[in-house]
Short mmCIF file of C-alpha atoms and ligand atoms in Angstrom, two decimals:
data_model
loop_
_atom_site.label_atom_id
_atom_site.label_comp_id
_atom_site.label_asym_id
_atom_site.label_seq_id
_atom_site.Cartn_x
_atom_site.Cartn_y
_atom_site.Cartn_z
CA MET C 234 69.38 -24.25 9.87
CA PHE C 235 71.05 -27.53 10.70
CA PRO C 236 72.31 -29.03 12.89
CA MET C 237 69.20 -29.01 15.29
CA ASN C 238 70.50 -29.33 18.90
CA ALA C 239 68.27 -30.41 21.79
CA CYS C 240 69.99 -29.93 25.05
CA ASN C 241 69.00 -31.31 28.30
CA LEU C 242 65.35 -31.43 27.06
CA SER C 243 62.82 -32.76 29.32
CA VAL C 244 58.89 -32.47 29.26
CA LYS C 245 56.62 -32.60 32.20
CA VAL C 246 52.78 -32.63 32.37
CA ARG C 247 51.24 -31.61 35.50
CA GLN C 248 54.41 -32.37 37.53
CA LYS C 249 54.59 -35.72 35.92
CA HIS C 250 57.79 -36.48 34.28
CA ILE C 251 57.20 -37.59 30.57
CA ILE C 252 60.58 -37.48 28.73
CA GLY C 253 64.00 -36.46 29.28
CA PRO C 254 66.49 -35.36 30.02
CA ILE C 255 67.43 -35.80 26.34
CA ASN C 256 70.35 -34.69 24.37
CA LEU C 257 70.29 -34.93 20.66
CA THR C 258 71.73 -33.63 17.35
CA ILE C 259 70.17 -33.91 14.20
CA SER C 260 72.27 -32.98 11.24
CA GLU C 261 71.02 -32.14 7.60
CA GLY C 262 69.54 -34.61 5.37
CA GLY C 263 68.33 -38.22 5.60
CA ILE C 264 65.40 -39.74 7.63
CA THR C 265 65.65 -40.38 11.38
CA VAL C 266 63.32 -43.03 12.53
CA LEU C 267 61.92 -42.79 16.11
CA MET C 268 61.02 -46.27 17.61
CA GLY C 269 60.00 -47.65 20.82
CA PRO C 270 57.09 -49.21 22.75
CA ASN C 271 53.86 -47.46 23.31
CA GLY C 272 54.20 -44.70 25.92
CA ALA C 273 57.99 -44.34 25.50
CA GLY C 274 57.49 -40.67 24.56
CA LYS C 275 57.90 -40.48 20.99
CA THR C 276 55.04 -38.31 20.04
CA THR C 277 56.06 -36.08 23.11
CA LEU C 278 59.67 -35.92 21.77
CA LEU C 279 58.58 -35.04 18.28
CA LYS C 280 56.27 -32.11 19.52
CA ALA C 281 59.05 -30.90 21.85
CA LEU C 282 61.54 -30.76 19.09
CA HIS C 283 58.92 -29.02 16.87
CA GLY C 284 58.42 -26.56 19.73
CA ILE C 285 54.57 -27.04 20.04
CA ILE C 286 54.73 -28.16 23.75
CA ARG C 287 56.11 -26.40 26.63
CA LEU C 288 59.70 -27.79 27.89
CA ALA C 289 60.07 -28.20 31.56
CA ASN C 290 63.76 -27.92 30.97
CA GLY C 291 66.25 -27.40 28.34
CA GLN C 292 66.11 -25.94 24.86
CA VAL C 293 66.12 -26.80 21.18
CA THR C 294 68.34 -24.64 18.86
CA PHE C 295 69.10 -24.31 15.33
CA ALA C 296 71.80 -22.71 13.33
CA THR C 297 69.29 -20.18 12.19
CA PRO C 298 67.26 -17.90 14.48
CA ALA C 299 64.34 -19.70 16.22
CA LYS C 300 61.70 -17.82 14.31
CA THR C 301 63.05 -18.49 10.74
CA ALA C 302 63.82 -22.24 11.84
CA GLN C 303 59.91 -22.47 12.82
CA GLU C 304 58.97 -21.23 9.69
CA GLN C 305 60.85 -24.09 7.80
CA GLN C 306 59.28 -26.96 9.78
CA SER C 307 56.09 -29.06 9.25
CA PHE C 308 54.38 -31.47 11.35
CA VAL C 309 52.03 -34.47 10.37
CA PHE C 310 50.07 -35.69 13.56
CA GLN C 311 49.46 -39.14 14.50
CA SER C 312 45.70 -38.79 13.31
CA PRO C 313 45.46 -36.30 10.61
CA ILE C 314 43.78 -32.96 11.50
CA MET C 315 41.67 -31.79 8.71
CA LEU C 316 40.20 -28.29 8.42
CA ARG C 317 36.54 -28.31 7.66
CA ARG C 318 37.19 -27.23 4.24
CA SER C 319 37.67 -28.84 0.79
CA VAL C 320 40.52 -30.93 0.05
CA LEU C 321 42.03 -28.12 -2.19
CA GLU C 322 41.70 -25.51 0.54
CA ASN C 323 43.16 -27.76 3.09
CA LEU C 324 46.18 -28.08 0.86
CA ALA C 325 46.40 -24.34 0.01
CA TYR C 326 45.93 -23.26 3.64
CA PRO C 327 49.65 -23.19 4.65
CA LEU C 328 50.22 -21.02 1.67
CA VAL C 329 47.58 -18.74 2.30
CA ILE C 330 48.70 -18.30 5.96
CA ASN C 331 51.99 -17.41 4.50
CA ARG C 332 50.54 -14.65 2.33
CA GLN C 333 50.81 -16.32 -0.97
CA ASP C 334 48.16 -14.75 -3.26
CA LYS C 335 45.08 -16.99 -3.68
CA GLN C 336 45.41 -17.82 -7.16
CA SER C 337 48.90 -19.26 -7.17
CA ALA C 338 48.19 -21.06 -3.86
CA MET C 339 45.21 -22.70 -5.33
CA GLU C 340 47.46 -23.85 -8.36
CA ARG C 341 49.91 -25.24 -6.12
CA ALA C 342 47.20 -27.18 -4.18
CA GLN C 343 45.96 -28.65 -7.53
CA THR C 344 49.28 -29.71 -8.42
CA TRP C 345 49.61 -31.49 -5.12
CA ALA C 346 46.05 -33.07 -5.32
CA THR C 347 46.93 -34.60 -8.59
CA LYS C 348 50.15 -35.81 -7.22
CA ILE C 349 48.58 -37.80 -4.20
CA GLY C 350 45.80 -39.15 -6.47
CA LEU C 351 42.92 -37.14 -5.06
CA SER C 352 42.23 -34.71 -8.17
CA ALA C 353 38.91 -36.10 -8.45
CA HIS C 354 38.00 -35.26 -4.85
CA MET C 355 39.43 -31.71 -4.73
CA ASP C 356 36.14 -30.13 -4.15
CA ARG C 357 35.15 -32.49 -1.52
CA PRO C 358 35.18 -31.84 2.37
CA ALA C 359 38.32 -33.23 3.63
CA PRO C 360 36.87 -34.38 6.89
CA PHE C 361 34.79 -36.91 5.08
CA LEU C 362 37.48 -38.66 3.28
CA SER C 363 38.99 -42.17 4.14
CA GLY C 364 41.78 -42.38 6.71
CA GLY C 365 44.35 -43.05 4.12
CA GLU C 366 43.13 -40.17 2.15
CA LYS C 367 43.41 -37.70 4.92
CA GLN C 368 46.76 -39.05 5.86
CA LYS C 369 47.95 -38.07 2.28
CA ILE C 370 46.34 -34.68 2.58
CA ALA C 371 48.12 -34.07 5.75
CA LEU C 372 51.31 -35.09 4.29
CA ALA C 373 50.96 -33.09 1.07
CA ARG C 374 49.83 -30.00 3.37
CA ALA C 375 53.05 -30.42 5.16
CA LEU C 376 55.13 -30.55 2.05
CA ILE C 377 53.60 -27.99 0.04
CA THR C 378 55.68 -25.17 1.91
CA SER C 379 58.72 -27.33 0.89
CA PRO C 380 59.98 -27.36 4.60
CA LYS C 381 63.61 -28.02 5.50
CA LEU C 382 62.56 -30.18 8.41
CA LEU C 383 59.56 -32.47 8.41
CA PHE C 384 58.26 -34.33 11.56
CA LEU C 385 55.93 -37.19 11.08
CA ASP C 386 54.14 -39.06 14.00
CA GLU C 387 53.30 -42.59 12.84
CA PRO C 388 52.23 -41.51 9.34
CA THR C 389 51.16 -44.82 8.05
CA ALA C 390 49.81 -46.47 11.45
CA SER C 391 46.28 -47.29 10.26
CA LEU C 392 46.98 -47.73 6.46
CA ASP C 393 47.04 -50.58 4.10
CA GLY C 394 50.05 -51.72 1.91
CA ALA C 395 49.20 -49.76 -1.10
CA ALA C 396 48.71 -46.37 0.81
CA THR C 397 51.81 -47.00 2.86
CA VAL C 398 53.86 -47.35 -0.42
CA GLU C 399 52.57 -44.01 -1.76
CA ILE C 400 53.25 -42.32 1.51
CA GLU C 401 56.68 -43.80 1.70
CA ALA C 402 57.35 -42.77 -2.01
CA LEU C 403 56.21 -39.04 -1.03
CA LEU C 404 58.74 -39.16 1.70
CA SER C 405 61.51 -40.43 -0.22
CA GLU C 406 61.06 -37.81 -2.73
CA ALA C 407 60.73 -35.07 -0.20
CA GLN C 408 64.01 -36.25 1.32
CA SER C 409 65.71 -36.34 -2.00
CA THR C 410 64.63 -32.75 -2.69
CA GLY C 411 66.05 -31.40 0.47
CA THR C 412 63.65 -32.08 3.34
CA THR C 413 65.34 -33.51 6.55
CA ILE C 414 62.85 -36.00 8.07
CA ILE C 415 62.18 -37.14 11.56
CA MET C 416 59.38 -39.69 11.97
CA SER C 417 58.15 -42.18 14.45
CA THR C 418 56.87 -45.66 13.49
CA HIS C 419 55.84 -48.96 14.95
CA ASN C 420 56.66 -50.74 11.61
CA ILE C 421 60.02 -52.21 11.81
CA GLY C 422 59.87 -53.10 8.04
CA GLN C 423 59.21 -49.44 7.38
CA ALA C 424 62.04 -48.44 9.54
CA ARG C 425 64.41 -50.67 7.54
CA ARG C 426 63.25 -49.32 4.30
CA MET C 427 63.28 -45.77 5.23
CA ALA C 428 65.67 -44.95 7.98
CA SER C 429 69.11 -43.57 7.75
CA ARG C 430 69.35 -43.12 11.47
CA VAL C 431 67.41 -44.80 14.25
CA LEU C 432 66.48 -43.32 17.59
CA PHE C 433 65.27 -45.90 19.91
CA MET C 434 63.22 -44.71 22.91
CA LYS C 435 62.27 -46.31 26.13
CA ASP C 436 60.78 -44.91 29.24
CA GLY C 437 61.16 -41.32 28.24
CA GLN C 438 64.89 -41.71 27.33
CA ILE C 439 66.84 -42.33 24.33
CA ASP C 440 68.12 -45.78 24.74
CA ALA C 441 70.05 -45.99 21.47
CA HIS C 442 70.81 -43.67 18.75
CA SER C 443 72.60 -44.97 15.64
CA ALA C 444 73.05 -45.37 11.91
CA ALA C 445 70.33 -47.62 10.59
CA ASN C 446 72.40 -50.29 9.31
CA ALA C 447 74.32 -50.69 12.48
CA PHE C 448 71.14 -50.60 14.53
CA PHE C 449 69.51 -53.36 12.69
CA ASP C 450 72.85 -55.58 12.26
CA THR C 451 74.07 -55.09 15.60
CA PRO C 452 71.50 -53.58 18.03
CA PRO C 453 73.41 -51.53 20.49
CA THR C 454 71.18 -52.21 23.49
CA ASP C 455 69.52 -55.11 25.08
CA ALA C 456 65.97 -53.41 24.57
CA ALA C 457 66.77 -52.37 21.04
CA GLN C 458 67.78 -56.14 20.22
CA LYS C 459 64.64 -57.48 21.87
CA PHE C 460 62.43 -54.74 19.95
CA ILE C 461 63.82 -55.85 16.80
CA ALA C 462 63.70 -59.45 17.30
CA GLY C 463 59.97 -58.91 17.90
CA ASP C 464 60.03 -59.57 21.53
CA ILE C 465 57.74 -57.36 23.78
CA VAL C 466 59.67 -54.51 25.32
CA LEU C 467 58.40 -53.22 28.63
CA MET B 130 -16.15 -20.57 21.38
CA ASN B 131 -17.71 -18.69 18.49
CA ASP B 132 -15.49 -15.51 19.09
CA LEU B 133 -12.52 -17.73 18.83
CA TRP B 134 -13.79 -19.20 15.63
CA ASN B 135 -14.57 -15.77 14.10
CA GLY B 136 -11.16 -14.53 15.26
CA ILE B 137 -9.37 -17.33 13.42
CA GLN B 138 -11.39 -16.70 10.34
CA GLN B 139 -10.64 -13.02 10.38
CA ALA B 140 -7.06 -13.59 11.06
CA ILE B 141 -6.78 -15.77 8.06
CA TRP B 142 -8.52 -13.24 6.18
CA LEU B 143 -6.07 -10.49 7.55
CA THR B 144 -3.05 -12.71 6.55
CA LEU B 145 -4.20 -13.57 3.15
CA THR B 146 -5.08 -9.86 2.14
CA LEU B 147 -1.75 -8.73 3.70
CA ASP B 148 -3.58 -6.30 5.80
CA ALA B 149 -1.59 -2.99 6.24
CA ASP B 150 -1.39 -2.92 10.02
CA LEU B 151 -0.32 -6.49 9.94
CA VAL B 152 2.39 -6.02 7.39
CA GLU B 153 3.46 -2.67 9.05
CA ILE B 154 4.04 -4.11 12.32
CA SER B 155 5.62 -7.43 11.01
CA LEU B 156 8.11 -5.44 9.15
CA ARG B 157 9.18 -3.20 12.05
CA SER B 158 9.52 -6.05 14.13
CA LEU B 159 11.90 -7.90 11.69
CA ARG B 160 13.72 -4.43 11.38
CA VAL B 161 14.13 -4.08 15.04
CA THR B 162 15.23 -7.65 15.62
CA LEU B 163 17.49 -7.65 12.47
CA SER B 164 19.18 -4.57 13.53
CA ALA B 165 19.86 -6.00 17.27
CA LEU B 166 21.02 -9.26 15.61
CA PHE B 167 23.44 -7.43 13.49
CA VAL B 168 24.96 -5.39 16.38
CA SER B 169 25.00 -8.55 18.59
CA CYS B 170 26.89 -10.56 15.96
CA LEU B 171 29.48 -7.77 15.61
CA ILE B 172 30.08 -8.14 19.27
CA ALA B 173 29.32 -11.83 20.18
CA LEU B 174 31.13 -13.78 17.30
CA PRO B 175 34.75 -12.08 17.70
CA LEU B 176 34.21 -12.22 21.23
CA ALA B 177 33.42 -15.79 21.33
CA ALA B 178 36.48 -16.57 19.02
CA ILE B 179 38.79 -14.54 21.16
CA LEU B 180 37.61 -16.31 24.20
CA ALA B 181 38.01 -19.60 22.53
CA VAL B 182 41.64 -18.99 21.32
CA ARG B 183 43.26 -16.71 23.80
CA ARG B 184 44.19 -17.45 27.30
CA PHE B 185 44.12 -14.04 29.09
CA LYS B 186 43.65 -12.73 32.41
CA TYR B 187 39.94 -11.92 32.68
CA ARG B 188 38.79 -14.86 30.51
CA ARG B 189 37.09 -16.65 33.03
CA LEU B 190 35.57 -13.54 34.52
CA ILE B 191 34.14 -12.66 31.25
CA ILE B 192 32.64 -16.09 30.69
CA SER B 193 30.87 -16.02 34.06
CA THR B 194 29.64 -12.60 33.44
CA LEU B 195 28.08 -13.68 30.16
CA ASN B 196 26.50 -16.69 32.06
CA ALA B 197 25.16 -14.29 34.57
CA LEU B 198 23.83 -11.89 31.95
CA MET B 199 22.15 -14.66 30.17
CA GLY B 200 20.04 -15.43 33.00
CA LEU B 201 18.91 -11.88 33.54
CA PRO B 202 15.15 -11.55 33.06
CA PRO B 203 14.55 -9.56 29.99
CA VAL B 204 12.08 -7.29 32.04
CA VAL B 205 14.76 -6.31 34.23
CA VAL B 206 16.96 -5.63 31.18
CA GLY B 207 14.05 -3.34 29.98
CA LEU B 208 14.00 -1.52 33.42
CA ILE B 209 17.64 -0.64 33.33
CA VAL B 210 17.72 0.34 29.74
CA TYR B 211 14.47 2.52 30.65
CA ILE B 212 16.35 4.19 33.61
CA LEU B 213 19.54 4.74 31.51
CA LEU B 214 17.54 6.31 28.72
CA SER B 215 14.87 8.30 30.65
CA ARG B 216 15.00 12.03 30.61
CA SER B 217 17.01 12.21 33.87
CA GLY B 218 19.18 9.20 33.03
CA PRO B 219 22.74 9.46 31.98
CA PHE B 220 21.78 9.19 28.43
CA GLY B 221 18.62 10.89 28.43
CA VAL B 222 19.79 13.85 26.34
CA LEU B 223 20.04 11.41 23.27
CA GLY B 224 16.26 11.18 23.46
CA LEU B 225 16.17 7.59 22.53
CA LEU B 226 13.39 6.38 25.01
CA PHE B 227 10.23 5.12 23.33
CA THR B 228 12.02 4.80 19.96
CA THR B 229 13.02 1.68 17.98
CA HIS B 230 16.54 2.48 18.83
CA ALA B 231 15.93 1.89 22.43
CA MET B 232 14.21 -1.45 21.63
CA VAL B 233 17.37 -2.41 19.53
CA ILE B 234 19.59 -1.55 22.52
CA ALA B 235 17.50 -3.68 24.93
CA GLN B 236 17.48 -6.67 22.50
CA VAL B 237 21.21 -6.29 21.92
CA ILE B 238 21.71 -6.52 25.78
CA ILE B 239 19.53 -9.59 25.92
CA ILE B 240 20.85 -11.74 23.01
CA THR B 241 24.54 -10.99 23.01
CA PRO B 242 25.38 -12.99 25.98
CA LEU B 243 23.21 -15.77 24.45
CA ILE B 244 24.98 -15.65 21.24
CA THR B 245 28.35 -15.37 22.58
CA SER B 246 27.76 -18.27 24.87
CA ILE B 247 26.55 -20.65 22.12
CA ALA B 248 29.14 -19.53 19.74
CA HIS B 249 31.94 -19.86 22.15
CA GLN B 250 30.87 -23.36 23.02
CA SER B 251 31.08 -24.48 19.44
CA LEU B 252 34.39 -22.48 18.60
CA ARG B 253 35.91 -23.92 21.65
CA GLU B 254 35.34 -27.51 20.22
CA LEU B 255 36.62 -26.59 16.91
CA TRP B 256 39.72 -24.90 18.52
CA SER B 257 40.58 -28.28 20.29
CA GLU B 258 40.28 -29.96 17.06
CA TYR B 259 42.38 -27.43 15.05
CA HIS B 260 44.93 -26.45 18.00
CA ASP B 261 47.93 -28.64 17.50
CA LEU B 262 47.62 -28.00 13.56
CA LEU B 263 47.39 -24.10 13.87
CA ILE B 264 50.13 -23.91 16.41
CA SER B 265 52.45 -25.90 14.25
CA MET B 266 51.80 -23.78 11.31
CA ASN B 267 52.87 -20.68 13.00
CA THR B 268 49.57 -18.86 12.66
CA SER B 269 49.13 -15.47 14.16
CA LYS B 270 46.24 -15.00 16.60
CA TRP B 271 44.51 -13.28 14.20
CA GLN B 272 44.70 -15.82 11.56
CA ARG B 273 43.48 -18.36 14.12
CA ILE B 274 40.35 -16.32 14.94
CA LYS B 275 39.53 -15.77 11.17
CA THR B 276 40.06 -19.47 10.52
CA LEU B 277 37.75 -20.57 13.46
CA LEU B 278 35.03 -18.18 12.44
CA TRP B 279 35.13 -19.25 8.86
CA ASP B 280 35.24 -22.76 9.51
CA GLY B 281 32.70 -22.54 12.24
CA ARG B 282 30.31 -20.55 10.32
CA ARG B 283 27.63 -22.83 10.29
CA ALA B 284 27.72 -23.20 14.13
CA LEU B 285 27.70 -19.42 14.34
CA MET B 286 24.81 -19.06 12.14
CA THR B 287 22.86 -21.48 14.53
CA ALA B 288 23.96 -19.36 17.44
CA SER B 289 22.81 -16.19 15.75
CA LEU B 290 19.48 -17.88 14.92
CA ALA B 291 18.94 -18.64 18.44
CA GLY B 292 19.54 -15.09 19.20
CA PHE B 293 16.94 -13.94 16.55
CA GLY B 294 14.45 -16.37 17.97
CA ARG B 295 14.98 -14.83 21.37
CA ALA B 296 14.77 -11.40 20.42
CA ILE B 297 11.69 -11.51 18.01
CA GLY B 298 9.61 -13.41 20.65
CA GLU B 299 10.76 -11.04 23.66
CA VAL B 300 7.93 -8.82 24.92
CA GLY B 301 8.81 -7.53 28.35
CA ALA B 302 11.83 -5.36 27.72
CA ILE B 303 10.78 -3.74 24.42
CA MET B 304 7.18 -3.08 25.91
CA ILE B 305 9.01 -0.92 28.60
CA VAL B 306 11.50 0.78 26.40
CA GLY B 307 9.60 1.12 23.31
CA GLY B 308 6.30 2.07 24.82
CA ASN B 309 4.21 -0.03 22.08
CA ILE B 310 3.44 3.16 20.37
CA ASP B 311 1.05 2.66 17.30
CA HIS B 312 2.97 3.36 14.09
CA ALA B 313 6.13 4.02 15.92
CA THR B 314 7.31 1.25 18.16
CA ARG B 315 4.53 -1.34 17.96
CA VAL B 316 5.97 -4.83 16.96
CA LEU B 317 4.62 -8.34 16.90
CA THR B 318 4.73 -9.37 20.55
CA THR B 319 3.50 -5.91 22.11
CA ALA B 320 0.73 -5.77 19.63
CA ILE B 321 -0.28 -9.22 20.29
CA SER B 322 -0.27 -8.56 24.05
CA LEU B 323 -2.33 -5.30 23.42
CA GLU B 324 -4.93 -6.72 20.99
CA THR B 325 -5.68 -9.68 23.18
CA SER B 326 -6.02 -7.50 26.21
CA LYS B 327 -8.54 -5.46 24.03
CA GLY B 328 -10.29 -8.86 23.24
CA ASP B 329 -9.63 -8.43 19.50
CA PHE B 330 -8.48 -11.87 18.61
CA ALA B 331 -8.27 -11.45 14.95
CA LEU B 332 -5.41 -9.12 14.62
CA ALA B 333 -3.73 -10.96 17.64
CA LEU B 334 -4.06 -14.25 15.98
CA ALA B 335 -2.74 -13.06 12.62
CA LEU B 336 0.17 -11.47 14.34
CA GLY B 337 0.66 -14.81 16.12
CA PHE B 338 0.68 -16.69 12.59
CA VAL B 339 3.62 -14.58 11.52
CA LEU B 340 5.54 -15.06 14.80
CA ILE B 341 5.02 -18.88 14.56
CA THR B 342 5.99 -18.89 10.95
CA LEU B 343 9.35 -17.04 11.79
CA ALA B 344 9.97 -19.46 14.72
CA LEU B 345 9.37 -22.42 12.53
CA ALA B 346 11.66 -20.94 9.76
CA VAL B 347 14.44 -20.43 12.38
CA ASN B 348 13.86 -23.89 13.56
CA PHE B 349 13.98 -25.38 10.11
CA THR B 350 17.03 -23.51 9.24
CA THR B 351 18.88 -24.55 12.38
CA HIS B 352 18.01 -28.08 11.62
CA TRP B 353 19.10 -27.98 8.01
CA LEU B 354 22.30 -26.16 9.12
CA GLY B 355 23.08 -29.00 11.45
CA ARG B 356 22.42 -31.68 8.78
CA THR B 357 24.64 -30.14 6.24
CA GLU B 358 27.41 -29.91 8.78
CA ARG B 359 27.02 -33.50 9.77
CA GLU B 360 26.80 -34.93 6.18
CA GLY B 361 29.47 -32.65 4.82
CA ARG B 362 27.58 -30.94 2.27
CA TRP B 363 29.08 -27.49 1.71
N1 LIG A 50 48.98 -34.69 28.24
C1 LIG A 50 49.33 -35.64 28.70
N2 LIG A 50 49.06 -35.84 30.05
C2 LIG A 50 49.24 -36.87 30.86
N3 LIG A 50 50.06 -37.85 30.31
C3 LIG A 50 50.66 -37.54 29.01
C4 LIG A 50 50.27 -36.55 28.37
N4 LIG A 50 50.93 -36.73 27.00
C5 LIG A 50 51.63 -37.79 27.10
N5 LIG A 50 51.55 -38.42 28.34
C6 LIG A 50 52.27 -39.68 28.86
O1 LIG A 50 53.40 -39.50 28.42
C7 LIG A 50 53.96 -40.93 28.09
C8 LIG A 50 54.57 -40.66 26.73
O2 LIG A 50 53.46 -40.40 25.73
P1 LIG A 50 53.69 -40.42 24.07
O3 LIG A 50 52.56 -40.06 23.52
O4 LIG A 50 54.76 -39.38 23.86
O5 LIG A 50 54.17 -41.87 23.87
P2 LIG A 50 54.35 -42.49 22.37
O6 LIG A 50 55.64 -43.09 22.49
O7 LIG A 50 54.11 -41.62 21.41
O8 LIG A 50 53.23 -43.72 22.55
P3 LIG A 50 52.54 -44.31 21.23
O9 LIG A 50 53.39 -45.35 20.46
O10 LIG A 50 51.40 -45.14 21.95
O11 LIG A 50 52.15 -43.35 20.44
C9 LIG A 50 52.69 -41.81 28.28
O12 LIG A 50 52.82 -42.51 29.20
C10 LIG A 50 51.67 -40.72 28.07
O13 LIG A 50 50.40 -41.33 29.08
MG1 LIG A 51 52.63 -41.50 19.84
#
């Protein structure tokens, strides 16, 4: 389905310009990390690329037809959305939606519950678990369909070190088994560990887009340099 | 004062001995109201889910109509149903007037807007919680509605119970369309009204006990449903 092409993409909310125009190509493989100050438009860009908000202009295209491409994407939201169901049923939900039989869906879900260390909590209602546990469920639920493209919006924003390590391990594994990842983060350390490419956003625009090494060694723009140095970018 | 005391004593006696009239009337009341509730739920719950999930042309109109219908005095509903079902009315040939069917129809008209409105409110809340996730997963309209109905089932039960409470205690409309015929259309409320006007407080009070017990049971269940939802025991 790659490359993904965003062409002249922009988003408006009630006449207010939020992001764009953005031109962007993402090819298969690797982890693209989206960085930038609060309100830069990271969440909006991710949702626009995923196709769940209306574009004011432009389009996102894939090498495969839109419908096929849509079916091979998952999205992990900034604050995890838990269905009011058990952990297991949350994990199985995307499979059930895609008409897999209940039995095998539940087996897959169990495998994933064990994998994220929640096998003891499988039957507990997911909305009542801790933030870190919910985030892991959200990620496992996104990965359970083996998507070709995975979007994550600050997947470790409110997690401690241990939980962050677990999430990063799951992401690395997904990436090595053929999932292309686009994620936003405020954690520069995480970006250094994970990124193969960096997209730096500022004021609804892409300020810089380069390979991760290059981005951190010789920041391509002024704002990016300040951001990496830990200065406040406005 | 003595009358009243006597009445209470006799009422307790009637209740404890499961007086035939008392049982017959109570069972008829339950049958009528549960039938009405069943029909209402078949209409109200899917309608509430559709109103929550879909944005269609006449959505606002339907919601305002429902709100207007909710404010309709039951006596007026009784009058309208009476006219429609009376011998010279458009549905006169069906011969439904002064049968329990007519009472079910009247109750359906009274409680469907109520149930729809309460159910819609909670499903709309649930939908705003689920919206991004279900859109992201490419769920079909039907899958969205099914998911909302299932995950909102406790709230929907509460809405139905409110409908039950309203219907079982209603007197004006069913008096008009049912006629309060002994052994045919006499139910708890109409019997209480009749016995009271005859000055026979014993049966009236005994019927009142039953009504109060039902109301308390509804209240208790509603409360319990709310608690299990909040505490995540399901
Ligand atoms: N629905 C909306 N209505 C109004 N303004 C919006 C809406 N969505 C986003 N915005 C505005 O668009 C800008 C970009 O928002 P966005 O959430 O994409 O930023 P972000 O880079 O993800 O920020 P953060 O790092 O805080 O998550 C912000 O100024 C925000 O206020
Ligand atoms: Mg954001």
